[in-house]
Short mmCIF file of C-alpha atoms in Angstrom, two decimals:
data_model
loop_
_atom_site.label_atom_id
_atom_site.label_comp_id
_atom_site.label_asym_id
_atom_site.label_seq_id
_atom_site.Cartn_x
_atom_site.Cartn_y
_atom_site.Cartn_z
CA UNK A 1 -59.62 64.74 98.81
CA UNK A 2 -56.05 63.59 99.39
CA UNK A 3 -53.26 65.97 98.53
CA UNK A 4 -51.16 64.64 95.70
CA UNK A 5 -47.49 64.20 96.61
CA UNK A 6 -45.70 65.31 93.49
CA UNK A 7 -42.42 63.64 92.62
CA UNK A 8 -39.88 64.54 89.99
CA UNK A 9 -36.35 64.18 88.79
CA UNK A 10 -33.64 66.65 89.76
CA UNK A 11 -33.38 69.36 92.41
CA UNK A 12 -32.22 72.29 90.27
CA UNK A 13 -34.99 74.70 91.28
CA UNK A 14 -34.71 73.71 94.93
CA UNK A 15 -30.99 74.43 94.88
CA UNK A 16 -31.52 77.68 92.97
CA UNK A 17 -33.87 79.17 95.54
CA UNK A 18 -31.60 77.93 98.34
CA UNK A 19 -28.57 79.63 96.80
CA UNK A 20 -30.58 82.83 96.42
CA UNK A 21 -31.63 82.85 100.08
CA UNK A 22 -28.07 82.15 101.23
CA UNK A 23 -26.75 84.99 99.06
CA UNK A 24 -29.30 87.45 100.47
CA UNK A 25 -28.65 86.41 104.07
CA UNK A 26 -24.88 86.77 103.68
CA UNK A 27 -25.46 90.26 102.27
CA UNK A 28 -27.93 91.29 104.99
CA UNK A 29 -25.46 90.33 107.71
CA UNK A 30 -23.17 93.25 106.84
CA UNK A 31 -26.04 95.78 106.82
CA UNK A 32 -26.05 95.85 110.63
CA UNK A 33 -22.98 98.11 110.47
CA UNK A 34 -23.49 101.87 110.32
CA UNK A 35 -20.88 104.58 109.82
CA UNK A 36 -20.29 106.24 113.22
CA UNK A 37 -21.76 109.72 113.45
CA UNK A 38 -18.67 111.78 114.30
CA UNK A 39 -18.26 115.50 113.50
CA UNK A 40 -15.49 115.96 110.90
CA UNK A 41 -13.51 118.13 113.24
CA UNK A 42 -13.42 115.42 115.92
CA UNK A 43 -12.70 112.42 113.68
CA UNK A 44 -9.06 112.23 114.77
CA UNK A 45 -10.01 111.73 118.42
CA UNK A 46 -13.51 110.25 118.38
CA UNK A 47 -13.59 107.92 115.37
CA UNK A 48 -11.32 105.18 116.71
CA UNK A 49 -13.25 104.72 120.00
CA UNK A 50 -16.50 104.59 118.03
CA UNK A 51 -15.05 101.92 115.72
CA UNK A 52 -13.75 99.89 118.67
CA UNK A 53 -17.25 100.00 120.13
CA UNK A 54 -18.38 97.97 117.10
CA UNK A 55 -16.37 94.96 118.28
CA UNK A 56 -19.46 92.95 119.42
CA UNK A 57 -21.12 93.58 116.05
CA UNK A 58 -17.97 92.50 114.23
CA UNK A 59 -17.74 89.32 116.29
CA UNK A 60 -21.37 88.40 115.66
CA UNK A 61 -20.98 89.20 111.95
CA UNK A 62 -17.90 87.01 111.50
CA UNK A 63 -19.39 84.13 113.49
CA UNK A 64 -22.64 84.22 111.53
CA UNK A 65 -20.95 84.70 108.15
CA UNK A 66 -18.72 81.65 108.54
CA UNK A 67 -21.51 79.55 110.08
CA UNK A 68 -23.93 80.43 107.27
CA UNK A 69 -21.16 79.80 104.74
CA UNK A 70 -20.54 76.39 106.31
CA UNK A 71 -24.22 75.51 106.03
CA UNK A 72 -24.23 76.59 102.38
CA UNK A 73 -21.28 74.30 101.65
CA UNK A 74 -22.91 71.39 103.48
CA UNK A 75 -26.24 72.00 101.74
CA UNK A 76 -24.50 72.01 98.36
CA UNK A 77 -22.64 68.79 99.16
CA UNK A 78 -25.74 66.99 100.39
CA UNK A 79 -27.85 67.89 97.38
CA UNK A 80 -25.20 66.63 95.00
CA UNK A 81 -26.34 63.19 96.18
CA UNK A 82 -30.09 63.92 95.93
CA UNK A 83 -31.52 63.04 92.53
CA UNK A 84 -35.28 63.24 93.08
CA UNK A 85 -37.76 65.27 95.06
CA UNK A 86 -41.38 65.39 96.13
CA UNK A 87 -43.61 68.04 97.66
CA UNK A 88 -42.67 67.12 101.22
CA UNK A 89 -38.98 67.55 100.46
CA UNK A 90 -39.69 70.97 98.94
CA UNK A 91 -41.56 72.07 102.06
CA UNK A 92 -38.86 70.74 104.36
CA UNK A 93 -36.26 72.71 102.42
CA UNK A 94 -38.44 75.82 102.67
CA UNK A 95 -38.62 75.30 106.43
CA UNK A 96 -34.82 75.09 106.48
CA UNK A 97 -34.59 78.33 104.47
CA UNK A 98 -37.00 79.97 106.92
CA UNK A 99 -34.56 79.37 109.77
CA UNK A 100 -31.63 80.58 107.65
CA UNK A 101 -33.38 83.78 106.54
CA UNK A 102 -34.11 84.75 110.16
CA UNK A 103 -30.42 84.72 111.16
CA UNK A 104 -29.62 88.42 110.47
CA UNK A 105 -32.02 89.45 113.26
CA UNK A 106 -30.43 87.54 116.20
CA UNK A 107 -27.00 88.32 114.74
CA UNK A 108 -27.60 92.06 115.07
CA UNK A 109 -29.31 91.49 118.40
CA UNK A 110 -26.27 89.89 120.06
CA UNK A 111 -24.02 92.49 118.47
CA UNK A 112 -26.09 95.23 120.11
CA UNK A 113 -27.13 93.67 123.42
CA UNK A 114 -24.69 91.26 125.06
CA UNK A 115 -27.02 89.28 127.33
CA UNK A 116 -27.86 85.66 128.05
CA UNK A 117 -31.26 86.12 126.43
CA UNK A 118 -29.89 87.40 123.12
CA UNK A 119 -27.31 84.61 123.02
CA UNK A 120 -30.01 82.01 123.74
CA UNK A 121 -32.07 83.35 120.82
CA UNK A 122 -29.02 83.35 118.55
CA UNK A 123 -27.92 79.83 119.51
CA UNK A 124 -31.47 78.49 119.24
CA UNK A 125 -31.78 79.92 115.73
CA UNK A 126 -28.59 78.17 114.63
CA UNK A 127 -29.71 74.94 116.30
CA UNK A 128 -32.95 75.10 114.30
CA UNK A 129 -30.98 75.66 111.09
CA UNK A 130 -29.03 72.47 111.72
CA UNK A 131 -32.05 70.42 112.77
CA UNK A 132 -34.17 71.44 109.78
CA UNK A 133 -31.33 70.80 107.35
CA UNK A 134 -30.74 67.37 108.85
CA UNK A 135 -34.46 66.60 108.70
CA UNK A 136 -34.51 67.57 105.02
CA UNK A 137 -31.55 65.31 104.26
CA UNK A 138 -32.90 62.42 106.35
CA UNK A 139 -36.24 62.54 104.56
CA UNK A 140 -34.54 62.50 101.14
CA UNK A 141 -32.41 59.53 102.18
CA UNK A 142 -35.33 57.58 103.68
CA UNK A 143 -37.43 58.16 100.56
CA UNK A 144 -34.67 56.81 98.34
CA UNK A 145 -34.10 60.10 96.55
CA UNK A 146 -30.31 59.85 96.94
CA UNK A 147 -27.71 58.28 94.69
CA UNK A 148 -26.89 54.59 94.95
CA UNK A 149 -23.72 55.05 97.00
CA UNK A 150 -25.76 56.43 99.93
CA UNK A 151 -26.74 53.38 101.96
CA UNK A 152 -28.50 53.32 105.35
CA UNK A 153 -25.27 53.48 107.37
CA UNK A 154 -23.93 56.34 105.26
CA UNK A 155 -27.18 58.29 105.61
CA UNK A 156 -27.19 57.75 109.37
CA UNK A 157 -23.62 58.98 109.75
CA UNK A 158 -24.32 62.09 107.68
CA UNK A 159 -27.39 62.78 109.83
CA UNK A 160 -25.27 62.52 112.97
CA UNK A 161 -22.88 65.07 111.49
CA UNK A 162 -25.79 67.39 110.80
CA UNK A 163 -26.80 67.32 114.46
CA UNK A 164 -23.34 68.10 115.85
CA UNK A 165 -23.57 71.83 115.18
CA UNK A 166 -27.02 72.19 116.83
CA UNK A 167 -25.70 70.19 119.79
CA UNK A 168 -22.77 72.59 120.22
CA UNK A 169 -25.00 75.68 120.02
CA UNK A 170 -27.48 74.21 122.51
CA UNK A 171 -24.54 73.40 124.78
CA UNK A 172 -23.48 77.05 124.55
CA UNK A 173 -26.83 78.10 126.06
CA UNK A 174 -26.02 76.04 129.15
CA UNK A 175 -22.50 77.45 129.21
CA UNK A 176 -23.93 81.00 129.13
CA UNK A 177 -25.60 80.36 132.50
CA UNK A 178 -22.11 80.01 133.96
CA UNK A 179 -20.14 82.40 131.75
CA UNK A 180 -21.51 84.44 128.87
CA UNK A 181 -18.00 85.08 127.59
CA UNK A 182 -17.26 81.36 127.34
CA UNK A 183 -20.59 80.80 125.62
CA UNK A 184 -19.44 83.07 122.80
CA UNK A 185 -16.41 80.83 122.29
CA UNK A 186 -18.24 77.50 122.59
CA UNK A 187 -18.86 77.29 118.79
CA UNK A 188 -15.10 76.80 118.42
CA UNK A 189 -15.84 73.20 119.49
CA UNK A 190 -17.53 72.64 116.13
CA UNK A 191 -14.13 72.15 114.49
CA UNK A 192 -12.93 69.29 116.76
CA UNK A 193 -16.37 67.66 116.71
CA UNK A 194 -16.44 67.74 112.92
CA UNK A 195 -12.90 66.27 112.89
CA UNK A 196 -14.15 63.35 115.00
CA UNK A 197 -16.96 62.83 112.49
CA UNK A 198 -14.48 62.75 109.60
CA UNK A 199 -12.46 60.10 111.44
CA UNK A 200 -15.59 58.00 112.03
CA UNK A 201 -16.54 58.39 108.36
CA UNK A 202 -13.15 57.19 107.19
CA UNK A 203 -13.36 54.16 109.49
CA UNK A 204 -16.81 53.32 108.15
CA UNK A 205 -15.62 53.72 104.56
CA UNK A 206 -12.65 51.43 105.22
CA UNK A 207 -14.96 48.82 106.77
CA UNK A 208 -17.23 48.93 103.73
CA UNK A 209 -14.26 48.49 101.38
CA UNK A 210 -13.09 45.44 103.36
CA UNK A 211 -16.58 43.93 103.21
CA UNK A 212 -16.66 44.28 99.45
#
């Protein structure tokens, strides 16, 4: 018996569960921090070194918080253009949320153990987040679930943007083989790459306006 592919109007419930998962993940990220165990009488001398030792955890927390926040913003923007859904789209979004919900684990891992292995796990997790989100969007666009202003060229360009972040994180794994320290800073490239995408988008938009 064939499985019925349910379709329906709106994506309110899909967005609601997505917002809930994002909120929980952003909260869990801070739970990796623990108050240093310092005797009260030695707090003046021992507390500051213990706090400075949390620098790797702080770095991983800030990187993950802003990256997850960026994905939340992008997810919100994309689903403002999605008007319909079916069962496949729901499952694809759940797969995306699966990758997002796993992020607190590699985040704490790289904050505790600074190795090439932990960075590879962390970067791979973020690459999967980007790939699954892009797959979700691409499916919605191909199925015609988006608003009328999203044509094939527009959908393709948005999909390319979705793959830029995974590409940068996968690049960082290669960089870690040469320098682990530089690998930690490779995600900074996301900003310039996204700026190039914005420029390409504006050129495409101007071309479309000239054609019409």
